[in-house]
mmCIF file of C-alpha atoms in Angstrom:
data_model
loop_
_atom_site.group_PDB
_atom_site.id
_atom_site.type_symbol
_atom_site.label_atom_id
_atom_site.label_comp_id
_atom_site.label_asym_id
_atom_site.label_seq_id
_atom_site.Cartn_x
_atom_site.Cartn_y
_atom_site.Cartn_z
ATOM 1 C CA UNK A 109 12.201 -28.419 -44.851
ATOM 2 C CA UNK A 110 10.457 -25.702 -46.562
ATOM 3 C CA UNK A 111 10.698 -23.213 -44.248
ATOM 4 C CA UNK A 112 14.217 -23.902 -43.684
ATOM 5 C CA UNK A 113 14.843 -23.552 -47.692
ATOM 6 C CA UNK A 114 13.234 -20.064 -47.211
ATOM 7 C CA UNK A 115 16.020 -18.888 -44.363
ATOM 8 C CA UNK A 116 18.482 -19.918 -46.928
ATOM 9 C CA UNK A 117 17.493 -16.561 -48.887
ATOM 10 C CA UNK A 118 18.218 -14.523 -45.481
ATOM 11 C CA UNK A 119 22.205 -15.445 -46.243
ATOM 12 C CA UNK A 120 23.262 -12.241 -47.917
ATOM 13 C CA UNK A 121 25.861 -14.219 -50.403
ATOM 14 C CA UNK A 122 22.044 -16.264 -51.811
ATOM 15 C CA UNK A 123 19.804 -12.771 -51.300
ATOM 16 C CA UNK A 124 22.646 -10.744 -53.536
ATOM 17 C CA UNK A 125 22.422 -12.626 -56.347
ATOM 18 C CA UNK A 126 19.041 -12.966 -56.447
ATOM 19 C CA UNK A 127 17.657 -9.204 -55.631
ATOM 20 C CA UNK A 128 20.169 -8.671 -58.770
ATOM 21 C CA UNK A 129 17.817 -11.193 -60.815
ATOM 22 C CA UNK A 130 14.677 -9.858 -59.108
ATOM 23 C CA UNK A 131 15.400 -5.916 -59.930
ATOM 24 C CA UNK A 132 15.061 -5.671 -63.740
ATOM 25 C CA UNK A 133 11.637 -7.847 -63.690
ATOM 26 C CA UNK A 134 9.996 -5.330 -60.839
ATOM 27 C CA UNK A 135 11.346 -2.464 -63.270
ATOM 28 C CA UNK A 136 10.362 -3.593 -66.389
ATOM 29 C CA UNK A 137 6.548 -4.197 -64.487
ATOM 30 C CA UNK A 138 6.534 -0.527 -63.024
ATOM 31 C CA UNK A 139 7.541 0.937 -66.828
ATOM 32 C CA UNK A 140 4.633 -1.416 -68.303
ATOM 33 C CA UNK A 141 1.954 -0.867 -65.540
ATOM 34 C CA UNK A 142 2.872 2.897 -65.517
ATOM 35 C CA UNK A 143 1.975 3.074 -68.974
ATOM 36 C CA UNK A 144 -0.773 2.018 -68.794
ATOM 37 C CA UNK A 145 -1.891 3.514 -65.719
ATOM 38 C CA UNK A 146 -1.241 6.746 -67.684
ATOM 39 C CA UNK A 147 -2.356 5.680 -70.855
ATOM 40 C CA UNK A 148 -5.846 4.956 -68.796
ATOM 41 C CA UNK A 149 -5.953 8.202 -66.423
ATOM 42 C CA UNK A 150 -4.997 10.676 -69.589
ATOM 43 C CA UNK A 151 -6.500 9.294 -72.841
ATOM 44 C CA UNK A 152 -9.342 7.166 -71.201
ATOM 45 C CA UNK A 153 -10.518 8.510 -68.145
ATOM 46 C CA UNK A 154 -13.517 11.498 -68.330
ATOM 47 C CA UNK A 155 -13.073 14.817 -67.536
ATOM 48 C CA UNK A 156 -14.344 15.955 -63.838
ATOM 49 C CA UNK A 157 -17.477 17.194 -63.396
ATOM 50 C CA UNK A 158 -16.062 19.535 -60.779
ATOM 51 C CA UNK A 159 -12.645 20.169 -60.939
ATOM 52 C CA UNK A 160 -12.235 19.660 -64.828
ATOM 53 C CA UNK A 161 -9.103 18.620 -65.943
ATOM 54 C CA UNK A 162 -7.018 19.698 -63.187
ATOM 55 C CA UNK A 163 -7.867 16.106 -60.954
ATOM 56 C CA UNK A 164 -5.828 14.486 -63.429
ATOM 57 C CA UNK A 165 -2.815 14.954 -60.740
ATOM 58 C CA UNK A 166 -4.813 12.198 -58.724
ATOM 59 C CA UNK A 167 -3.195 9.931 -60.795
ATOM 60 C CA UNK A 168 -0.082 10.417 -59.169
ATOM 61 C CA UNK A 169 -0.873 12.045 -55.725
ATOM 62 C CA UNK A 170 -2.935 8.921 -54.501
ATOM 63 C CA UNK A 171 -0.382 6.698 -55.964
ATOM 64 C CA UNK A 172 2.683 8.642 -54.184
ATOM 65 C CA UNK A 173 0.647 8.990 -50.851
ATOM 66 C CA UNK A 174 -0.350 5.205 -50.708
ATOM 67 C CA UNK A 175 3.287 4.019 -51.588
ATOM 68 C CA UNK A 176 4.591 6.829 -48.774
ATOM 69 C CA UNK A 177 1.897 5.121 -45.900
ATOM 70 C CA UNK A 178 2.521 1.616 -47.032
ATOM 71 C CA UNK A 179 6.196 1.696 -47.124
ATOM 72 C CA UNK A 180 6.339 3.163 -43.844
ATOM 73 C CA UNK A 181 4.379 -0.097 -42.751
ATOM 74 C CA UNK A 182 7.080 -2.244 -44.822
ATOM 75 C CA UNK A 183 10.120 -0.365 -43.374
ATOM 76 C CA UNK A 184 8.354 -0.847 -40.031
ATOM 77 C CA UNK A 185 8.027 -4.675 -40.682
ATOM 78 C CA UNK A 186 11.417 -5.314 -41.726
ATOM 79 C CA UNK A 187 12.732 -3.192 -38.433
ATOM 80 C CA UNK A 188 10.525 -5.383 -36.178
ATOM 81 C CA UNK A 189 11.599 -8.176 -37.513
ATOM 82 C CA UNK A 190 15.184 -7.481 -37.445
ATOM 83 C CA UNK A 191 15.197 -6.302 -33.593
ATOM 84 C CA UNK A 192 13.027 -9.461 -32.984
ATOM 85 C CA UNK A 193 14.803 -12.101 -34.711
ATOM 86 C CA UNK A 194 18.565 -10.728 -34.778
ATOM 87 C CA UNK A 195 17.883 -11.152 -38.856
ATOM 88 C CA UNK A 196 20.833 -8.523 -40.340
ATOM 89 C CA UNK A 197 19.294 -8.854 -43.759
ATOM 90 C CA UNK A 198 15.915 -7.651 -42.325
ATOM 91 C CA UNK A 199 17.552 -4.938 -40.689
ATOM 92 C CA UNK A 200 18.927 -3.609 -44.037
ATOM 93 C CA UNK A 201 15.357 -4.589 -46.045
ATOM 94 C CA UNK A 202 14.413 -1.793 -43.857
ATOM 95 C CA UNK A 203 17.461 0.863 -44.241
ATOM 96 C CA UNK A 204 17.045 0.229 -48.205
ATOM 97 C CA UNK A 205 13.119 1.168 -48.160
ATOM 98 C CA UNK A 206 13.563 4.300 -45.789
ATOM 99 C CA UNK A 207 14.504 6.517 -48.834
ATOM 100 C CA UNK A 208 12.157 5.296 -51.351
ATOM 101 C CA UNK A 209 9.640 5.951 -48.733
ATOM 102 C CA UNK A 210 10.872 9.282 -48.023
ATOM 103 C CA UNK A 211 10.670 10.242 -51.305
ATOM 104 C CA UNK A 212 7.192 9.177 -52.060
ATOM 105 C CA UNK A 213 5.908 11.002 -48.869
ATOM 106 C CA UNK A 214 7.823 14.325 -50.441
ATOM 107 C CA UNK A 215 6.179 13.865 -53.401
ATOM 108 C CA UNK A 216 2.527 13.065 -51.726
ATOM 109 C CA UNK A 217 3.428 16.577 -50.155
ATOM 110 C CA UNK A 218 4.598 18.334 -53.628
ATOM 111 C CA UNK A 219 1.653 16.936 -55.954
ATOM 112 C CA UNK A 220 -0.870 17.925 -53.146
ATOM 113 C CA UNK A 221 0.398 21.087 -52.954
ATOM 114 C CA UNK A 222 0.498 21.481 -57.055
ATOM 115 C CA UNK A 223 -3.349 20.492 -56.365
ATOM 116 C CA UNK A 224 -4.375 22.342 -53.314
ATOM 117 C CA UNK A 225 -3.393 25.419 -54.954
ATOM 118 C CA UNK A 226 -5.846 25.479 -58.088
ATOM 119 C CA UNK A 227 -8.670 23.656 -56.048
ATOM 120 C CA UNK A 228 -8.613 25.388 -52.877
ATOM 121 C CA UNK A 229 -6.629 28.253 -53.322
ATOM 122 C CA UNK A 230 -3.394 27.729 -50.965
ATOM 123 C CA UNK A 231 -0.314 25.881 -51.069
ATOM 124 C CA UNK A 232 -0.930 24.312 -47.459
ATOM 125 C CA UNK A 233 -2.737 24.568 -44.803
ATOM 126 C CA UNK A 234 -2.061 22.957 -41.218
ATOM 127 C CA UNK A 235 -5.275 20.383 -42.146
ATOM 128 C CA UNK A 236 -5.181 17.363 -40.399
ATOM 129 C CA UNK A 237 -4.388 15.108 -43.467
ATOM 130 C CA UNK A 238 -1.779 17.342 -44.919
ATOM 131 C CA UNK A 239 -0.276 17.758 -41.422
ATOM 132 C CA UNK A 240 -0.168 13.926 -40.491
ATOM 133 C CA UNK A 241 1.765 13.742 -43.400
ATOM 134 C CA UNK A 242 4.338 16.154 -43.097
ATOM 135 C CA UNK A 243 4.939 14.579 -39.934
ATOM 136 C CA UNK A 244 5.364 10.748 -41.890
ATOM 137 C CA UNK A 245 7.800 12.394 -44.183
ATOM 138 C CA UNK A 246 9.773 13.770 -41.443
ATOM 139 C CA UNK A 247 9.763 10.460 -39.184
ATOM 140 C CA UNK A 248 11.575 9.078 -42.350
ATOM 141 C CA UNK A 249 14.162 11.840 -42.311
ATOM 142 C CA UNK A 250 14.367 11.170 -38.719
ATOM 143 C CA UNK A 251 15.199 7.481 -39.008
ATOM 144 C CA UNK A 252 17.798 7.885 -41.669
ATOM 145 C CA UNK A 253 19.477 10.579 -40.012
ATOM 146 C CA UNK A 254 19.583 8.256 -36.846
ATOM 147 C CA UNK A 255 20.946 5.674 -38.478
ATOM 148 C CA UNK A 256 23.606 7.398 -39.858
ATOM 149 C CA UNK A 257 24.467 9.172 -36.541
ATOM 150 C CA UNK A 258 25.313 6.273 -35.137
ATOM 151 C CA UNK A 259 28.187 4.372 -36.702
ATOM 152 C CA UNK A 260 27.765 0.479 -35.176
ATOM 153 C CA UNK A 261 25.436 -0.895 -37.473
ATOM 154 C CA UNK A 262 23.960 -3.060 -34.662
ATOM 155 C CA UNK A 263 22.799 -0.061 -32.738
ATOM 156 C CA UNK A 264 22.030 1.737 -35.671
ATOM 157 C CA UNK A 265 19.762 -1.270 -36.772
ATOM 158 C CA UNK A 266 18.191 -0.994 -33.417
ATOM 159 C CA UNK A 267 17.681 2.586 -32.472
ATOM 160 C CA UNK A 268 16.631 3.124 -35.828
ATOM 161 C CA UNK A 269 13.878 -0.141 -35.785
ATOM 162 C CA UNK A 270 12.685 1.687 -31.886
ATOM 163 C CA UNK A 271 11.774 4.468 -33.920
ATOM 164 C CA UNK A 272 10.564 3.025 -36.890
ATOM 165 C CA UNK A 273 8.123 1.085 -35.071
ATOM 166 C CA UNK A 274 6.839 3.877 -32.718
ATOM 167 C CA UNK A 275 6.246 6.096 -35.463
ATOM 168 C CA UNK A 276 3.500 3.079 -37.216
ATOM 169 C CA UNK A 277 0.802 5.194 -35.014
ATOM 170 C CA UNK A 278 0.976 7.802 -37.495
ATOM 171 C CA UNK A 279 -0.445 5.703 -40.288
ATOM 172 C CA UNK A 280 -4.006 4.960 -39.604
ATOM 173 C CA UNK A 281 -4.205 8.932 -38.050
ATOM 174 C CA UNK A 282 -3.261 10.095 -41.514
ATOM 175 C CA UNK A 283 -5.796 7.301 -43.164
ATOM 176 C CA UNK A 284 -8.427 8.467 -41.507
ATOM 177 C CA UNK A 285 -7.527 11.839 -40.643
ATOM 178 C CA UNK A 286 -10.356 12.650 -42.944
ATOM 179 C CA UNK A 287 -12.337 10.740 -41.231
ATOM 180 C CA UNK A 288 -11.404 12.028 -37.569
ATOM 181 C CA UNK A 289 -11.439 15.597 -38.187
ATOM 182 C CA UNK A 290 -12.623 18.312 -40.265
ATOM 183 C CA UNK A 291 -10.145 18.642 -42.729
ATOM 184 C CA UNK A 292 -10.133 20.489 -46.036
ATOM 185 C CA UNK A 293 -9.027 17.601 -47.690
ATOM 186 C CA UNK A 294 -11.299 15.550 -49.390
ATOM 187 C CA UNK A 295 -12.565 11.852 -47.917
ATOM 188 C CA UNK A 296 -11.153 8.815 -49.005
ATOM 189 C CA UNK A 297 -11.539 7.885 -52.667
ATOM 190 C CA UNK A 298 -11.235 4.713 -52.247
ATOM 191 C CA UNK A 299 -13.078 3.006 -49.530
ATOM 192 C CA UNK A 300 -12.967 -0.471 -48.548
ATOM 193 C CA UNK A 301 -16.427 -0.557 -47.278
ATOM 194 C CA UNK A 302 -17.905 1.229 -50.342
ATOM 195 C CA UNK A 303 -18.156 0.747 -53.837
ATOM 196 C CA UNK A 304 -16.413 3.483 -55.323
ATOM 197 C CA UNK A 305 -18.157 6.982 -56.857
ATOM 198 C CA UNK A 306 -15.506 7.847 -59.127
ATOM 199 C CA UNK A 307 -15.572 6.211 -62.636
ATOM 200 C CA UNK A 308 -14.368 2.984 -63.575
ATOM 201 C CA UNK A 309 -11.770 4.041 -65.697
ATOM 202 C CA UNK A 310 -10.044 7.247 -63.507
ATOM 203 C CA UNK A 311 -10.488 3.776 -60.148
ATOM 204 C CA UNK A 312 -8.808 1.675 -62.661
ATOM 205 C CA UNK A 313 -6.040 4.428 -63.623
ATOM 206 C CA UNK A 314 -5.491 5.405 -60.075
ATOM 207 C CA UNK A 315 -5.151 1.567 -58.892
ATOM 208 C CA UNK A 316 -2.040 0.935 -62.110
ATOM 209 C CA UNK A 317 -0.428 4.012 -60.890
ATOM 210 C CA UNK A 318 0.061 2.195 -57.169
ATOM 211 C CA UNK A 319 0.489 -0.695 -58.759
ATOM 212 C CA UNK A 320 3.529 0.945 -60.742
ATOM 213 C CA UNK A 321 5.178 2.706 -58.047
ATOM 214 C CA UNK A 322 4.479 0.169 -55.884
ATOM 215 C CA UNK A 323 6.747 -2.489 -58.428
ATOM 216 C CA UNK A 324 9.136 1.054 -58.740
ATOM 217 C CA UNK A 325 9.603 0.828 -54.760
ATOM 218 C CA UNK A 326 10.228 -2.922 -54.929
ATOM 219 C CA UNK A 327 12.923 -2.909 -57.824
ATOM 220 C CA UNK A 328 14.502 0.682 -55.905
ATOM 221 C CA UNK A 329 14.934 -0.789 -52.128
ATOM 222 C CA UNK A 330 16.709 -4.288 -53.777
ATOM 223 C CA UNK A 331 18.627 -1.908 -55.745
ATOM 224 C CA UNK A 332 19.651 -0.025 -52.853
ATOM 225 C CA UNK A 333 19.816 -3.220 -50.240
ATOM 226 C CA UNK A 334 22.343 -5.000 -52.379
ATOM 227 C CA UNK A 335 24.530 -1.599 -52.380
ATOM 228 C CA UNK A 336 24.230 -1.970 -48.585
ATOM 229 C CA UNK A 337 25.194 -5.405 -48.533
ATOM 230 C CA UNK A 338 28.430 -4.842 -50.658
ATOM 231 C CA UNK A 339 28.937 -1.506 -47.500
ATOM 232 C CA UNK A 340 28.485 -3.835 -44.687
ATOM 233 C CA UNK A 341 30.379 -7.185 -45.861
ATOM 234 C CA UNK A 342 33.115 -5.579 -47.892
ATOM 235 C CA UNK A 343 35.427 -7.752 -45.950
ATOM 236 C CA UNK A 344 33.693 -10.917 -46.681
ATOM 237 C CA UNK A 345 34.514 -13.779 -49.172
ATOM 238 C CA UNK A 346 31.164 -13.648 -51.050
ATOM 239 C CA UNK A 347 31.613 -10.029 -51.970
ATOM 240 C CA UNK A 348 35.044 -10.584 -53.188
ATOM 241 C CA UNK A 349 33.641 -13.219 -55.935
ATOM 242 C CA UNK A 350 30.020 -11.165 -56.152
ATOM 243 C CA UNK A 351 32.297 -8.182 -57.850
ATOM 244 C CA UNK A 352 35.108 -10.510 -59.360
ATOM 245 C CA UNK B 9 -10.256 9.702 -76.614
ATOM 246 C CA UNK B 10 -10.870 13.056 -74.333
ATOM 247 C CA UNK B 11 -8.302 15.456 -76.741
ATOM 248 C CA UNK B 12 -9.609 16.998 -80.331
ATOM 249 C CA UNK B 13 -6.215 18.249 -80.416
ATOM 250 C CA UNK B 14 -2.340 17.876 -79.189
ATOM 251 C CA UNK B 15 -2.384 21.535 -77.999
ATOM 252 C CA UNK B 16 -5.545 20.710 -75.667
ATOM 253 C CA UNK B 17 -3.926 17.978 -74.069
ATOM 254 C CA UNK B 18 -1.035 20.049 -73.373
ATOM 255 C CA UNK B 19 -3.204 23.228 -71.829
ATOM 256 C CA UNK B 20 -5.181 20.724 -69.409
ATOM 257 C CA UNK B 21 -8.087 22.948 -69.400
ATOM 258 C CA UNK B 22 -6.057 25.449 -67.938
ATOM 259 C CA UNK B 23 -4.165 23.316 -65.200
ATOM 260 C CA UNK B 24 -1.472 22.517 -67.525
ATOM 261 C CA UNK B 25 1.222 23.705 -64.402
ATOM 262 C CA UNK B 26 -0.207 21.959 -61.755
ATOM 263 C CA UNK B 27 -0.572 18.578 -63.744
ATOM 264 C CA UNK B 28 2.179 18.496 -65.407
ATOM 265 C CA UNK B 29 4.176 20.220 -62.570
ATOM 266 C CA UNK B 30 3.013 17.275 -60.350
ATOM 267 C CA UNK B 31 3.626 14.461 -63.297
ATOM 268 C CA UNK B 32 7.324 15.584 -63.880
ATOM 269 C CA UNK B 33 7.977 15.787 -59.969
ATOM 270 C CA UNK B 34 7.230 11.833 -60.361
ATOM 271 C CA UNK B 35 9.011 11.173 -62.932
ATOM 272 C CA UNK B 36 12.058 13.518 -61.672
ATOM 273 C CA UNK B 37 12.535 11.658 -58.609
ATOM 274 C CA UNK B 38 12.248 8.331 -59.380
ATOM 275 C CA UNK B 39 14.740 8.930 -62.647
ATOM 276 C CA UNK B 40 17.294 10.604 -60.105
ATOM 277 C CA UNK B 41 16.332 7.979 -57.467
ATOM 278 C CA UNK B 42 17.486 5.230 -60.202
ATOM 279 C CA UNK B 43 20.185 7.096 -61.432
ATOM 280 C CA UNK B 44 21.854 7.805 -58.096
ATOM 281 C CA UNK B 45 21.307 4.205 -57.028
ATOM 282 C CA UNK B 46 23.273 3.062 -60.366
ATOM 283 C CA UNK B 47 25.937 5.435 -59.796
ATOM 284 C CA UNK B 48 26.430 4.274 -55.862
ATOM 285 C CA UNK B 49 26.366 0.620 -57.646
ATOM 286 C CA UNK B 50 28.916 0.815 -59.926
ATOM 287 C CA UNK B 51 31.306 3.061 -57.556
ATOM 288 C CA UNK B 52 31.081 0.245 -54.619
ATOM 289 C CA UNK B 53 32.242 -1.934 -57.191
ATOM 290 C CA UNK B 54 34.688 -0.220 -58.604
ATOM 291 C CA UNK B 55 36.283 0.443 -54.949
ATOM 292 C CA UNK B 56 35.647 -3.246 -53.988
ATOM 293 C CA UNK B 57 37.771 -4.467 -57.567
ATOM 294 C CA UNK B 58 40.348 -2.129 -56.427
ATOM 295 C CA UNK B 59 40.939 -3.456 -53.204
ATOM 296 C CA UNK B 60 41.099 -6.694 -54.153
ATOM 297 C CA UNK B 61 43.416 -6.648 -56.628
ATOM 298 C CA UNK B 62 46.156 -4.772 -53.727
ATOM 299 C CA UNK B 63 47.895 -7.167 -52.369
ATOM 300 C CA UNK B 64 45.952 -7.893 -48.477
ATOM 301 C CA UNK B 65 47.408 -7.473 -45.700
ATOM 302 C CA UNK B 66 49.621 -3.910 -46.689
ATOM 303 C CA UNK B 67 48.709 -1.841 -43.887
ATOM 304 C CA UNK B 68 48.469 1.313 -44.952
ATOM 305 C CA UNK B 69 46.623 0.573 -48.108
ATOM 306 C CA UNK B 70 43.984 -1.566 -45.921
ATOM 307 C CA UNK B 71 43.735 1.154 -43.538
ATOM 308 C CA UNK B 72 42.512 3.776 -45.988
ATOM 309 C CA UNK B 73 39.766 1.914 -48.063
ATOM 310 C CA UNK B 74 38.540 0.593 -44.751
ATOM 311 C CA UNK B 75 37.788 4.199 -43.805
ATOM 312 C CA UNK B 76 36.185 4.694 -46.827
ATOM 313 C CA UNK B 77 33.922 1.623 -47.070
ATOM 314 C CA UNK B 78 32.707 1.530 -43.533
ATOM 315 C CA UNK B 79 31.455 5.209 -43.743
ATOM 316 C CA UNK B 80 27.729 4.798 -45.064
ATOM 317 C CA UNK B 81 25.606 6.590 -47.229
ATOM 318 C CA UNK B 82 22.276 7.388 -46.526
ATOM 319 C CA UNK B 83 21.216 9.982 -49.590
ATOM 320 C CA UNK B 84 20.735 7.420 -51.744
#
């Protein structure tokens, strides 16, 4: 009973609705946790020992470059699951998170740059962590300009979920990429198996500020999935009384 | 408290382009992001009203917003 209760919210006329409820609460969290997050990594959180105060952008840049590999893993989900279980909603779950995605993964690429260049002295430099990531942004670019090459959204849901889900390698070789190679780029700050060397309060700023873009990206791809809904059942009853 | 004064906070030690080049990219893109996602909302809407309100089944009328639905964005 329960699970079937739970398909219920795969019918586009119930998920419409409801992403519309769901949006402004996911907002409202990513203003309040980004608030803090910056409140913490700005007003609270010690100056560096080694890079002064220009590691402040590590507020953002881990944030943006989390969000960028994790969404890829969402958009990735929501692709397999579509091709697997014929599920159009899925499908779209996965065309609304592509941009979001894409635009963390620029911004991963912008903010690292804004930091390589007073820390290191260059822009870029072919480094395997900066690299694998180039090539994450572009396999987003690459599955949004598939899918809107091809104009059947059936095929377009499954060439673009092919390539979605081939491109998941790329993930754990840019998480450890630093790991795996020599790079320039520093090791993980965060590490799963280690307790953390960075202060409590910049670990604590860092976390809100994934937290935040991580309820941003959230409130962003149900904005954007309902938009796709209204594109792909314009012709359907439910829309007519969703915009009455 | 880190800052004795507004004008430190600002300066960043001397990184103030880098941090708060990198801070405003953030908070650039996801304002546009939100903004252009609003703007595609209310413009589906808008077209989807209009429709509606023709009477269905003119042919010519149908033909044309079908066009324009069916083609799909992908900027935003």
């Amino acid at each position: 009973m329960k699970s079937l209760r739970a398909f219920r919210f795969a019918s586009p006329a119930t998920f419409y609705p409801l992403a519309g409820r769901l949006q402004p609460l996911f907002a409202a969290l990513a203003l309040v946790l980004a608030a803090a997050g910056l409140w913490l990594g700005f007003f609270v959180a010690p100056t560096d020992a080694q890079q002064g105060e220009g590691y402040r952008i590590i507020f953002v840049h881990v944030a943006a470059s989390w969000m960028a590999m994790f969404l890829y893993c969402v958009m990735a989900f929501w692709a397999g699951v579509g091709l697997a279980f014929h599920v159009r909603l899925a499908a779209m779950m996965a065309s609304a998170v592509a941009p979001t995605g894409a635009m963390f993964a620029l911004l991963s690429l912008l903010t690292g740059a804004l930091w390589g260049k007073p820390m290191w002295g260059t822009w870029w430099v072919w480094d395997a962590r900066l690299t694998s990531t180039l090539v994450l942004f572009m396999l987003y670019l690459g599955f949004m300009a598939l899918q809107a090459a091809i104009d059947d959204p059936r095929r377009s849901d499954k060439a673009g979920a092919l390539l979605a889900l081939v491109g998941v390698v790329n993930v754990p070789i840019i998480y450890f990429s630093v790991r795996w190679w020599n790079t320039l780029h520093q090791g993980a700050t965060v590490s799963l198996t280690k307790s953390p060397s960075m202060a409590q309060t910049m670990l604590w700023g860092m976390l809100l500020m994934a937290l935040a873009f991580w309820m941003y990206a959230i409130a962003a791809s149900l904005g954007r999935v309902r938009n796709i809904l209204l594109e792909r059942e314009a012709h359907t009853d439910w829309v007519r009384h969703a915009v009455a | 408290m880190q800052w004795h004064s507004a004008s430190e906070f600002f300066a960043m030690g001397g990184y103030a382009g880098y941090v708060w080049g990198s801070v405003g990219a953030c908070a650039l893109a996801v304002g546009i992001e939100s903004w252009l996602l609003r703007r595609r909302h209310r413009r589906l809407v808008e077209a989807l009203r209009r429709r509606s309100g023709t009477t269905p089944g003119t042919p010519a009328s149908d033909h044309a917003s079908d066009h324009a639905s069916d083609r799909r964005e992908t900027t935003a």
